[in-house]
Coordinates of C-alpha atoms and ligand atoms in Angstrom, one line a residue:
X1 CA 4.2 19.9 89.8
X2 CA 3.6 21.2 86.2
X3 CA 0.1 21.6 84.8
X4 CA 0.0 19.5 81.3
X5 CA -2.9 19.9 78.9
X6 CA -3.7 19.1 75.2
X7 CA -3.4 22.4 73.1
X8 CA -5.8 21.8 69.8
X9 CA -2.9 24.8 68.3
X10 CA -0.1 22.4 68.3
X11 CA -2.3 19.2 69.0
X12 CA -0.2 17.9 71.4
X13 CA -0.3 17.6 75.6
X14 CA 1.7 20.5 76.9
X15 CA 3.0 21.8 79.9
X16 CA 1.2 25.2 80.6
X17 CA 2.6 28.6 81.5
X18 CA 1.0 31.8 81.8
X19 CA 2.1 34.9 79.7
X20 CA 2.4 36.6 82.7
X21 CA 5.8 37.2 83.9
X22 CA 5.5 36.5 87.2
X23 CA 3.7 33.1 86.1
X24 CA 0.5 33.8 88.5
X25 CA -2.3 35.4 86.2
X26 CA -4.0 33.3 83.7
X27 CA -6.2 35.1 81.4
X28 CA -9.4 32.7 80.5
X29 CA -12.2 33.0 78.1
X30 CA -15.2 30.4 77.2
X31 CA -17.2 31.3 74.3
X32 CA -20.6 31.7 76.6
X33 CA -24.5 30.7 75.8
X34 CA -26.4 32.7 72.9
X35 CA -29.7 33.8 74.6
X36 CA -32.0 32.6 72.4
X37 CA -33.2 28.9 74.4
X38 CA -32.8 26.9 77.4
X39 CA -28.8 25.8 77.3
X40 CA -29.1 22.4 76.9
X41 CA -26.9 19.6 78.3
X42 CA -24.5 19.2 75.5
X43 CA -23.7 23.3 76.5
X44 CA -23.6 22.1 80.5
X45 CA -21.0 19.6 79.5
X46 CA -18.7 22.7 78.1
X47 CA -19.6 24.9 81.1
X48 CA -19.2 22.3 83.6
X49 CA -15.8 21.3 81.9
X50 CA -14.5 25.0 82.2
X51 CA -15.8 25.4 85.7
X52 CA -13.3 22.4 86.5
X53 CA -10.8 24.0 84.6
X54 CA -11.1 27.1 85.9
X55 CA -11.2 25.6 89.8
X56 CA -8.3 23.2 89.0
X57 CA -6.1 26.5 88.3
X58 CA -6.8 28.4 91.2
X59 CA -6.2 25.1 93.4
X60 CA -2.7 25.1 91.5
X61 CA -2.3 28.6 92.8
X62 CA -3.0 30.4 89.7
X63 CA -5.0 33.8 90.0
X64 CA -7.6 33.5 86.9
X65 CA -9.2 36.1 85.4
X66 CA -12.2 34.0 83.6
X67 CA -14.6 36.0 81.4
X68 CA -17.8 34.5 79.4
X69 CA -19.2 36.1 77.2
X70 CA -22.8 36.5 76.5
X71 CA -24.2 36.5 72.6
X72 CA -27.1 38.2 73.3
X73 CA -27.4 39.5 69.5
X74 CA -27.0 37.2 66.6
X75 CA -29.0 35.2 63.8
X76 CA -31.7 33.3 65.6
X77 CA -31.7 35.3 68.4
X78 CA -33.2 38.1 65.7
X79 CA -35.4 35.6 64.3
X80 CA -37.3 34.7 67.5
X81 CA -37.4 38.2 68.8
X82 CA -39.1 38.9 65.4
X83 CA -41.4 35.5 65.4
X84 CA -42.1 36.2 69.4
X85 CA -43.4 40.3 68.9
X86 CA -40.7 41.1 71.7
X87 CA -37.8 43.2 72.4
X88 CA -34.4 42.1 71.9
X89 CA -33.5 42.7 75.7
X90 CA -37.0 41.6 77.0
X91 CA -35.9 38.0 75.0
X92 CA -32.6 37.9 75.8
X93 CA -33.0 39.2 79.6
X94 CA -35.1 36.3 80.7
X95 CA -32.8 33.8 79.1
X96 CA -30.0 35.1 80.3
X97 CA -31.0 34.8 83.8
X98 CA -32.4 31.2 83.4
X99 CA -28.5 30.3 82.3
X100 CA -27.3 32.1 85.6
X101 CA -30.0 29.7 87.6
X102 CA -28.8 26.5 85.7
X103 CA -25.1 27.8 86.3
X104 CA -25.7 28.2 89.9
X105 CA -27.6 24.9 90.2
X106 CA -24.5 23.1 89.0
X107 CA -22.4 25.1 91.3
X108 CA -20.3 26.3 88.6
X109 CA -18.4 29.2 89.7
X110 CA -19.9 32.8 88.1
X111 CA -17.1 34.1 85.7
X112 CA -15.1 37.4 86.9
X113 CA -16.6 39.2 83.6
X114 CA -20.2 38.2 81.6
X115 CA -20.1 40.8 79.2
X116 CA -23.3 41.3 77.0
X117 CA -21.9 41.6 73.0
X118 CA -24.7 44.7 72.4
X119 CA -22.9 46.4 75.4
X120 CA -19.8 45.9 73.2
X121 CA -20.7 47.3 70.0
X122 CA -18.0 50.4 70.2
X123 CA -15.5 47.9 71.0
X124 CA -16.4 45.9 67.7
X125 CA -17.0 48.8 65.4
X126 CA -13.3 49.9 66.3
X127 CA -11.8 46.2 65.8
X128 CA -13.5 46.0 62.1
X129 CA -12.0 49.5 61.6
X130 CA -8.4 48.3 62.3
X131 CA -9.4 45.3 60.0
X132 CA -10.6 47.5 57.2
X133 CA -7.6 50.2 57.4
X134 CA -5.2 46.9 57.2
X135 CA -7.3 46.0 53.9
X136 CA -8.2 42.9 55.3
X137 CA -12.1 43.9 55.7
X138 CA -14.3 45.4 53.1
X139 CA -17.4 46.7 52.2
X140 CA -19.4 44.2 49.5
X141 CA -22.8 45.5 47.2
X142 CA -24.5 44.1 49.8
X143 CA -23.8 46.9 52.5
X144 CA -22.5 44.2 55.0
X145 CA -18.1 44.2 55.7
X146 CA -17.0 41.1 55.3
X147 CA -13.6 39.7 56.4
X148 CA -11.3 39.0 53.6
X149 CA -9.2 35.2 53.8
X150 CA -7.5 36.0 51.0
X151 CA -6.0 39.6 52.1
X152 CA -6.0 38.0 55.9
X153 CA -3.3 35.2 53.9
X154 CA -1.9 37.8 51.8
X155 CA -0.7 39.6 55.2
X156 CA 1.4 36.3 56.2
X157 CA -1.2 35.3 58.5
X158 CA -2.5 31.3 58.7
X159 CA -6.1 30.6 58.5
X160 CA -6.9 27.1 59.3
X161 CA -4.7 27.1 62.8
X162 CA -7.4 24.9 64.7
X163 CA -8.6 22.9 61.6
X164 CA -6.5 21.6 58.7
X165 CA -8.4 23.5 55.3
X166 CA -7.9 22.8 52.1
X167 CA -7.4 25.7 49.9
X168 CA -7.8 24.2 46.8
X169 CA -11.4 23.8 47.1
X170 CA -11.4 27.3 48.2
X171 CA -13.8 29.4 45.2
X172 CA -12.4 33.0 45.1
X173 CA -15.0 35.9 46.0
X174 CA -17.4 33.6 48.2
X175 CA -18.8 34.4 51.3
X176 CA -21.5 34.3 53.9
X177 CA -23.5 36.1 56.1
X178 CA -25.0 34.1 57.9
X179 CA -23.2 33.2 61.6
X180 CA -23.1 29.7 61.3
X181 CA -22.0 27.7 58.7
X182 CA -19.9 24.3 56.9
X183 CA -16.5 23.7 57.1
X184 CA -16.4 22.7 53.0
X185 CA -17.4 26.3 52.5
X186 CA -13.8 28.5 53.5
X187 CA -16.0 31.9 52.6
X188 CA -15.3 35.3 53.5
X189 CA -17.7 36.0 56.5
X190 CA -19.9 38.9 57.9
X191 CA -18.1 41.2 60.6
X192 CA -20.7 43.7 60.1
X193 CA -24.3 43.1 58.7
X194 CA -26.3 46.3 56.7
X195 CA -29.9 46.2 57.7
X196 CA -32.3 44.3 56.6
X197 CA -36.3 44.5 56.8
X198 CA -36.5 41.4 58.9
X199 CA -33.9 42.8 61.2
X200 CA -37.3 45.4 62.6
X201 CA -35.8 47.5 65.4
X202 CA -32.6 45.8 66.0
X203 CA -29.7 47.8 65.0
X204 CA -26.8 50.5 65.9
X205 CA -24.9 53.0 63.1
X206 CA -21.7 52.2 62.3
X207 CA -19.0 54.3 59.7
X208 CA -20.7 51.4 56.8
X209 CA -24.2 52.1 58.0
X210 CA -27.0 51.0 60.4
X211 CA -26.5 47.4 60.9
X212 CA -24.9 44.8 63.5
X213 CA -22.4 42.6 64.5
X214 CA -21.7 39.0 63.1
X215 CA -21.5 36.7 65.8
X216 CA -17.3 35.8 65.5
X217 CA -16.3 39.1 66.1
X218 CA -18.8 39.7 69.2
X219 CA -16.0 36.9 70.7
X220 CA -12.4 39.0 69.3
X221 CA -13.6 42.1 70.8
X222 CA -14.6 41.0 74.0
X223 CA -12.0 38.7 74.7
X224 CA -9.8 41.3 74.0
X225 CA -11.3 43.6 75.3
X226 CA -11.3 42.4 79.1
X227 CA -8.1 40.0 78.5
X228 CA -5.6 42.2 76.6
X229 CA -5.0 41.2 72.9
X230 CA -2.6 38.4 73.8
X231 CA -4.3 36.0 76.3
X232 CA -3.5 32.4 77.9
X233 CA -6.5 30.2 77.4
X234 CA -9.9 29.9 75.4
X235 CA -12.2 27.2 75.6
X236 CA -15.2 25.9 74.1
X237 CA -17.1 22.7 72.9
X238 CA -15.4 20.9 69.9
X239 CA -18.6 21.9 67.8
X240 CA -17.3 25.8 67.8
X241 CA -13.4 25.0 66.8
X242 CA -14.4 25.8 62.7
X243 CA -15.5 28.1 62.0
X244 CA -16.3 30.3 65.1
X245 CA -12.8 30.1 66.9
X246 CA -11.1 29.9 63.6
X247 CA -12.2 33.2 62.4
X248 CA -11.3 34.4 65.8
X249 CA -7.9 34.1 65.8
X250 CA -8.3 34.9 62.1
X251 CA -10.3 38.4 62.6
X252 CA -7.9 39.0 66.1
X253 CA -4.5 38.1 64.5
X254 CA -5.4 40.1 61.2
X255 CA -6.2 43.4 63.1
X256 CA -2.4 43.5 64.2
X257 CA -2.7 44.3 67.9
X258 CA -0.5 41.5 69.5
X259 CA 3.1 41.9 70.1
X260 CA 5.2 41.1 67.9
X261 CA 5.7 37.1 68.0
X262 CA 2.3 36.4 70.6
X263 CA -0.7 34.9 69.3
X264 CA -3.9 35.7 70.3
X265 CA -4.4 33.2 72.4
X266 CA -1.7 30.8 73.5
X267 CA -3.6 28.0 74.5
X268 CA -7.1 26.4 72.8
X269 CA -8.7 24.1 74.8
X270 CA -11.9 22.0 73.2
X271 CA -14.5 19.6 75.0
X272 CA -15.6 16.9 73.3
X273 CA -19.2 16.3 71.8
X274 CA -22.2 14.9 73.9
X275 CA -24.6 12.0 73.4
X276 CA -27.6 11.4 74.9
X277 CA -28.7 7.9 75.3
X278 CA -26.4 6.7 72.5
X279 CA -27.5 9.3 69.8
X280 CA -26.5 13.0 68.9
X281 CA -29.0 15.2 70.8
X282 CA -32.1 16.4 68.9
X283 CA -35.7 17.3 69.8
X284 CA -37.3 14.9 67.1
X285 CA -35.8 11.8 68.6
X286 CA -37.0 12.6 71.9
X287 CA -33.2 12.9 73.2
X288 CA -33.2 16.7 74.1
X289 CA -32.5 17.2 77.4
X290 CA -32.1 21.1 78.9
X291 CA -30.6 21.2 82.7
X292 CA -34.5 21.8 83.8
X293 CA -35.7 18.8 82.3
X294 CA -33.4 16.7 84.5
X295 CA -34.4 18.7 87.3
X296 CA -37.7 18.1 86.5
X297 CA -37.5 14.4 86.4
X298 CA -35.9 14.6 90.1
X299 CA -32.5 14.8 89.4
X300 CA -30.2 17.4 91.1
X301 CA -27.5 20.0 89.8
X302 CA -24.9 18.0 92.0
X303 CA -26.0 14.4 90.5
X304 CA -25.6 16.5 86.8
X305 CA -22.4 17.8 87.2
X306 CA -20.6 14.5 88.7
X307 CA -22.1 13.1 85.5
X308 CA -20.2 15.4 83.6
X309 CA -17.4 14.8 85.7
X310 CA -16.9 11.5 84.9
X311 CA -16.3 11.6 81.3
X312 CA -12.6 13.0 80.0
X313 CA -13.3 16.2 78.4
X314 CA -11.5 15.1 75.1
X315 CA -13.7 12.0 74.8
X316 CA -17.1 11.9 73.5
X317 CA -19.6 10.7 76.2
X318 CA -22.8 9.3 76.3
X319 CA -25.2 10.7 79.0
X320 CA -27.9 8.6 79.5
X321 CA -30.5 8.4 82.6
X322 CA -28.7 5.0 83.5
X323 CA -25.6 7.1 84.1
X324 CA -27.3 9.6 85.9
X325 CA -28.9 6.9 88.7
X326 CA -25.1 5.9 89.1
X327 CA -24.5 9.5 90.2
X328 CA -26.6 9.6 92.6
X329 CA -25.3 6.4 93.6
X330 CA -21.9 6.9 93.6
X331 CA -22.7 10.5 95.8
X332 CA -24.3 8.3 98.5
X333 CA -21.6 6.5 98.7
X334 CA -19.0 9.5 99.1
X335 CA -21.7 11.2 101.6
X336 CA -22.4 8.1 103.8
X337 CA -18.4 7.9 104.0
X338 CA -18.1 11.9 104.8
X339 CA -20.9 11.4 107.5
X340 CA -19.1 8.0 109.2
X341 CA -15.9 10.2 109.2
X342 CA -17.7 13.1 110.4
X343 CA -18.9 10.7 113.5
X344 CA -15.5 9.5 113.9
X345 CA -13.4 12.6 113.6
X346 CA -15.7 14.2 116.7
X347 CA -14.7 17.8 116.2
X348 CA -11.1 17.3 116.1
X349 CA -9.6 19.6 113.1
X350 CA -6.6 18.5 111.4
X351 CA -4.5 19.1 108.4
X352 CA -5.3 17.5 104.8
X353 CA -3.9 14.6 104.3
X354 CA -0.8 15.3 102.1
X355 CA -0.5 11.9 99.7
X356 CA -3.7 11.9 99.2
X357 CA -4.1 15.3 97.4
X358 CA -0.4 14.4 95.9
X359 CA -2.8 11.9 93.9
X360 CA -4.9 13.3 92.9
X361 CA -3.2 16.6 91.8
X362 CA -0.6 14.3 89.6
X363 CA -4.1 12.7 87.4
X364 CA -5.7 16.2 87.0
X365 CA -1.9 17.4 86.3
X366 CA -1.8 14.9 83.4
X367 CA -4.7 16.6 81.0
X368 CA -7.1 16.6 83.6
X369 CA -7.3 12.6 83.6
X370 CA -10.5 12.3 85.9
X371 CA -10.6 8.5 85.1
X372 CA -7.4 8.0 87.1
X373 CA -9.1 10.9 89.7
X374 CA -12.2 9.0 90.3
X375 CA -10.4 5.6 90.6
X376 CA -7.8 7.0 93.3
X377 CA -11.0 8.7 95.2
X378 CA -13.1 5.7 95.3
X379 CA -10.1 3.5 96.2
X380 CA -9.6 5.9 98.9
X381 CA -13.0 5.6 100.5
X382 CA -12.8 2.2 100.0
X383 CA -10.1 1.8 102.5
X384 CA -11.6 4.5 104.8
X385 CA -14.6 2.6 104.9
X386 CA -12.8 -0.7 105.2
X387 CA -10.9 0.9 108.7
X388 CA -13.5 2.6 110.0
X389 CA -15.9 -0.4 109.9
X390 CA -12.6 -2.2 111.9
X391 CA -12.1 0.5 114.1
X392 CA -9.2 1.4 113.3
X393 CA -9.5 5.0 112.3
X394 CA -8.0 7.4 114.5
X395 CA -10.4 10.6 115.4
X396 CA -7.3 13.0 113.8
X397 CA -7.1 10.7 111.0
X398 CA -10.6 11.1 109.7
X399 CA -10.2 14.3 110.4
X400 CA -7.4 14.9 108.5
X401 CA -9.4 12.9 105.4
X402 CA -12.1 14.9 105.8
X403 CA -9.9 17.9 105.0
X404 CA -8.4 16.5 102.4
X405 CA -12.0 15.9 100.8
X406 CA -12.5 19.5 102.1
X407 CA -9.9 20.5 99.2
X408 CA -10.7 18.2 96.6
X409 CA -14.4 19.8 96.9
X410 CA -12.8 23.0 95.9
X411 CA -12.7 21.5 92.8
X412 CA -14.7 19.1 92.4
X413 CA -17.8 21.6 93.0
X414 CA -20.3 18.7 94.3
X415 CA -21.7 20.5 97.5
X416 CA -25.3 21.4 97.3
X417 CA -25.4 25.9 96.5
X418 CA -27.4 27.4 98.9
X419 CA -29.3 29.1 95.8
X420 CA -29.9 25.4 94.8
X421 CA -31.0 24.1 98.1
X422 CA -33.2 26.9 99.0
X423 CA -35.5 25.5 95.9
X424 CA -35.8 22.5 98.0
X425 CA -35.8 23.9 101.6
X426 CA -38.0 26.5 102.2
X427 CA -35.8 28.3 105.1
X428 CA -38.6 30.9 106.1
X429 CA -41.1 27.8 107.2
X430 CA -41.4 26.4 110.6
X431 CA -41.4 23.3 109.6
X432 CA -39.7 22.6 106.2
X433 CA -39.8 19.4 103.9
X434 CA -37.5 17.9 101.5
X435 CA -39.9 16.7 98.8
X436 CA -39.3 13.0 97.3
X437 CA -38.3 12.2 100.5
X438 CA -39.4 11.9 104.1
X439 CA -37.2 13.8 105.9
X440 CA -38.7 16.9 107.8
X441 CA -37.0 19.5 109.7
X442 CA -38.1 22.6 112.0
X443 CA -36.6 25.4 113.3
X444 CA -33.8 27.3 111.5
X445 CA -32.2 25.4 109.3
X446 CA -30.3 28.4 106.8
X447 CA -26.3 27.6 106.9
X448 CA -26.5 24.3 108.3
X449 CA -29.3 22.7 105.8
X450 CA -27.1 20.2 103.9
X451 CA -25.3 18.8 106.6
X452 CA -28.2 18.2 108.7
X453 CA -29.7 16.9 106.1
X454 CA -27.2 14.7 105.2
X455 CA -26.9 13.5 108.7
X456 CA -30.5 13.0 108.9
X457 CA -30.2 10.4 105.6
X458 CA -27.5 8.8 107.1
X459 CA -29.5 8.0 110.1
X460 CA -32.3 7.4 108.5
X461 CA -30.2 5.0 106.2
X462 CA -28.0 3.0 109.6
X463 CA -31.8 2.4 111.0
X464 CA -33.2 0.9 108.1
X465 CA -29.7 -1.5 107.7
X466 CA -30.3 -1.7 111.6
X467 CA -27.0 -0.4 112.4
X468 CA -28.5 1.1 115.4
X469 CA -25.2 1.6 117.0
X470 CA -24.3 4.1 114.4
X471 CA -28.0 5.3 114.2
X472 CA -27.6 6.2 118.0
X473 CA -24.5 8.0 117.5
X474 CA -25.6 10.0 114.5
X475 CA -28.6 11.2 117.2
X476 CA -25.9 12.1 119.5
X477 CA -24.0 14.3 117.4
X478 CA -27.0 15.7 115.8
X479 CA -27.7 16.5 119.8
X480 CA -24.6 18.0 120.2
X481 CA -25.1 20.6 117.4
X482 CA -28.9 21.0 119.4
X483 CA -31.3 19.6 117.1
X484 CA -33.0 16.8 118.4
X485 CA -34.4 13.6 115.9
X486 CA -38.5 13.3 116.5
X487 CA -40.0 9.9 114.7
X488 CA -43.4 11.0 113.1
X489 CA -45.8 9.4 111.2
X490 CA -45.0 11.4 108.1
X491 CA -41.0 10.7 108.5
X492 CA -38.3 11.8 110.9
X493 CA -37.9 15.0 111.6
X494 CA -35.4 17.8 113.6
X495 CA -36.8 20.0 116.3
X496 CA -34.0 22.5 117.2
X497 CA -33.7 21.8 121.7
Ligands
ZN501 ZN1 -16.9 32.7 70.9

């Protein structure tokens, strides 16, 4: 079935197709985190989003190449090195690995390629060199190259690909240095910054003098770098469209390395903003919510990222704590469901069920429509739950549905990572406790953690509704793996037999 998605370049749903000939590699870049901060939740929501993307093109048999970059040199990451008396890789280093943690703790697979813009700089000095030899770059009184709109037009090419600009407001000669800045201001913007005072120790020679990068063409040169100058997809939140990705294609395009007739990147893919609790994000209203602060208040990566999950990545969505109790809500339910069919299926292996995945392959086919996902998955436990509770499941059916789920997982990402659960499981004690709750275990529990866990819950769950039938039968499985349930004071717990 063919893959449609909304290209923001010709802002319309298309069908996709690799560049590659043989129509199996897809070339992917996500602008990545600057190391400056925590990433916050707004960032997850883009990360999480390309994690699906990326997971929903292998499943479609696609081989991706996916590469995020890291910024680890730009404005304010300068400014805090310089306010914090650090080094620039001493400050970058240890954010850098806190985003790897918070990646890995919403099971979002690692990219193929991370590369680090200041181990890029040779790259980037030799892509402002083809820019300034095609007179589309130049050297201003300030020391700092700048990239040139008006040549870059001059030369045929179209700024405002992403964005619809208007010209006419457009004051000749202006520009900007600094990395971020308004779309009213259409300015001519650093690729290469001279050296300044406040800049200390923080810089590299370049043919225009000691200096460093602006943060657009950190993105051209790596992208290009470790994707070829013509590549399938680049994503990124909504917020970076104008002028980051603009300038971009702008500083990509104007160097001249494509093939004659291929863009620099075929397809743009954009996720939509976040709210949280109804307003735009910001520390002074309280709203400001990094992945640790969630974990902190109890929550888990896999409650986070069906959270994200939920939403269409085209429409805004409003994250609020409310939504995140649903998660864990609506996990229970697809966990208690997984553990009855586990019961029923007893061992027997079977194939996926075939119109099941059919389903939902044609909703993510259609722009990744999760809404019509979601409905057809909690439908389909629906019914599960309404047979088994009859009955009427076969052994090889629930099997087979429980490798169908199996499959969907693969892109759905919602099993506990082992990094993740060893920070709730301490694997090298005897006896190990899940905090918040009062499930204890003993013995070895690396490997089989989350589904003994899970079964655990589940019986704990069938006692309390006193389904002891089903509490009985969860004991006998658990005995057939060789754990064995012991009812303590302090909570049940698993003794290996
Ligand atoms: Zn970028």
């Amino acid at each position: 079935m063919a893959l449609k998605l909304f290209n923001t370049l010709t802002r319309s749903v298309e069908e996709f197709h690799p560049l590659d000939p043989s129509g199996k590699k897809v070339g992917m870049y996500c602008c990545g985190p600057t190391v400056h901060d925590f990433a916050h939740i707004g960032n997850f929501r883009t990360f999480v989003f390309t994690d699906l993307v990326r997971r929903y093109f292998e499943f479609k048999g696609f081989e991706v190449n996916h590469v995020m970059n890291i910024t680890d040199i730009e404005d304010k990451i300068i400014k805090r090195v310089r306010e914090n008396k650090t080094t620039l890789r001493e400050f970058t280093g240890k954010y850098e690995s806190a985003f790897f943690e918070d990646l890995a703790a919403l099971n979002c697979l690692r990219p193929n390629q991370t590369p680090r813009a200041t181990e890029h700089i040779t790259e980037i000095i030799s892509l402002i060199e083809k820019l300034v030899a095609r007179g589309i770059a130049y050297k201003a009184n300030d020391g700092s190259v700048y990239f040139s709109i008006e040549k870059y037009r001059g030369c045929g090419c179209k700024y405002g690909q992403l964005v619809k600009l208007n010209f006419d407001e457009m004051r000749p000669g202006e520009r900007v240095s600094s990395d971020e800045y308004e779309k009213e201001s259409i300015a001519d913007f650093a690729l290469w910054k001279s050296r300044v005072p406040d800049d200390g120790e923080i810089f590299w020679p370049s043919p225009w003098g000691e200096g460093r990068p602006g943060w657009h063409i950190e993105c051209s040169a790596m992208s290009m770098k470790w994707l070829g100058a013509s590549f399938d997809l680049h994503l990124g939140g909504e917020d970076l469209m104008f002028p980051h990705h603009e300038d971009e294609i702008a500083q990509s395009e104007g160097a001249g390395v494509q093939q004659e007739g291929k863009p620099f990147v075929k397809h743009w893919m954009h996720g939509a903003h976040l709210l949280v609790e109804g307003k735009k994000m910001s520390k002074s209203l309280g709203n400001y919510f990094t992945l640790r602060d969630l974990l902190a208040k109890g929550f888990n990566g896999p409650e986070v990222r069906y959270l994200l999950l939920s939403a269409h990545y085209r429409e805004q969505f409003n994250f609020t704590s409310e939504g995140l109790n649903g998660a864990r809500a609506a996990l229970a339910r697809i966990n208690d469901c997984l553990g009855k069919l586990r019961e029923t299926a007893r061992g027997v292996v079977a194939s996926a069920d075939p119109a099941f995945i059919l389903e939902i392959e044609k909703a993510l086919d259609n722009d990744l429509n999760v809404a019509q996902m979601w409905g057809g998955i909690f439908e389909w436990i629906r019914e599960l739950n309404k047979q088994m509770a009859s009955e009427g499941l076969k052994a090889e059916q629930a099997a087979s549905a429980l490798a169908a789920w199996k499959k969907l997982n693969g892109i759905l990402g919602l099993n506990m990572p082992q990094q993740h659960l060893s920070a709730f499981f301490d694997i090298n004690s005897d006896v190990v406790e899940e905090p918040g709750s009062s499930i204890l275990m003993q013995g070895d529990v690396l490997g089989e953690t989350s589904e003994l866990s899970m079964l655990l819950s589940n019986r704990n769950a069938a006692r309390k509704a006193k389904d002891f039938k089903r509490a009985d039968a969860i004991r006998d499985e658990l005995k057939s793996k060789g754990w064995v349930i012991e009812d303590t004071p302090k909570g049940a717990r698993l003794k290996k037999l």
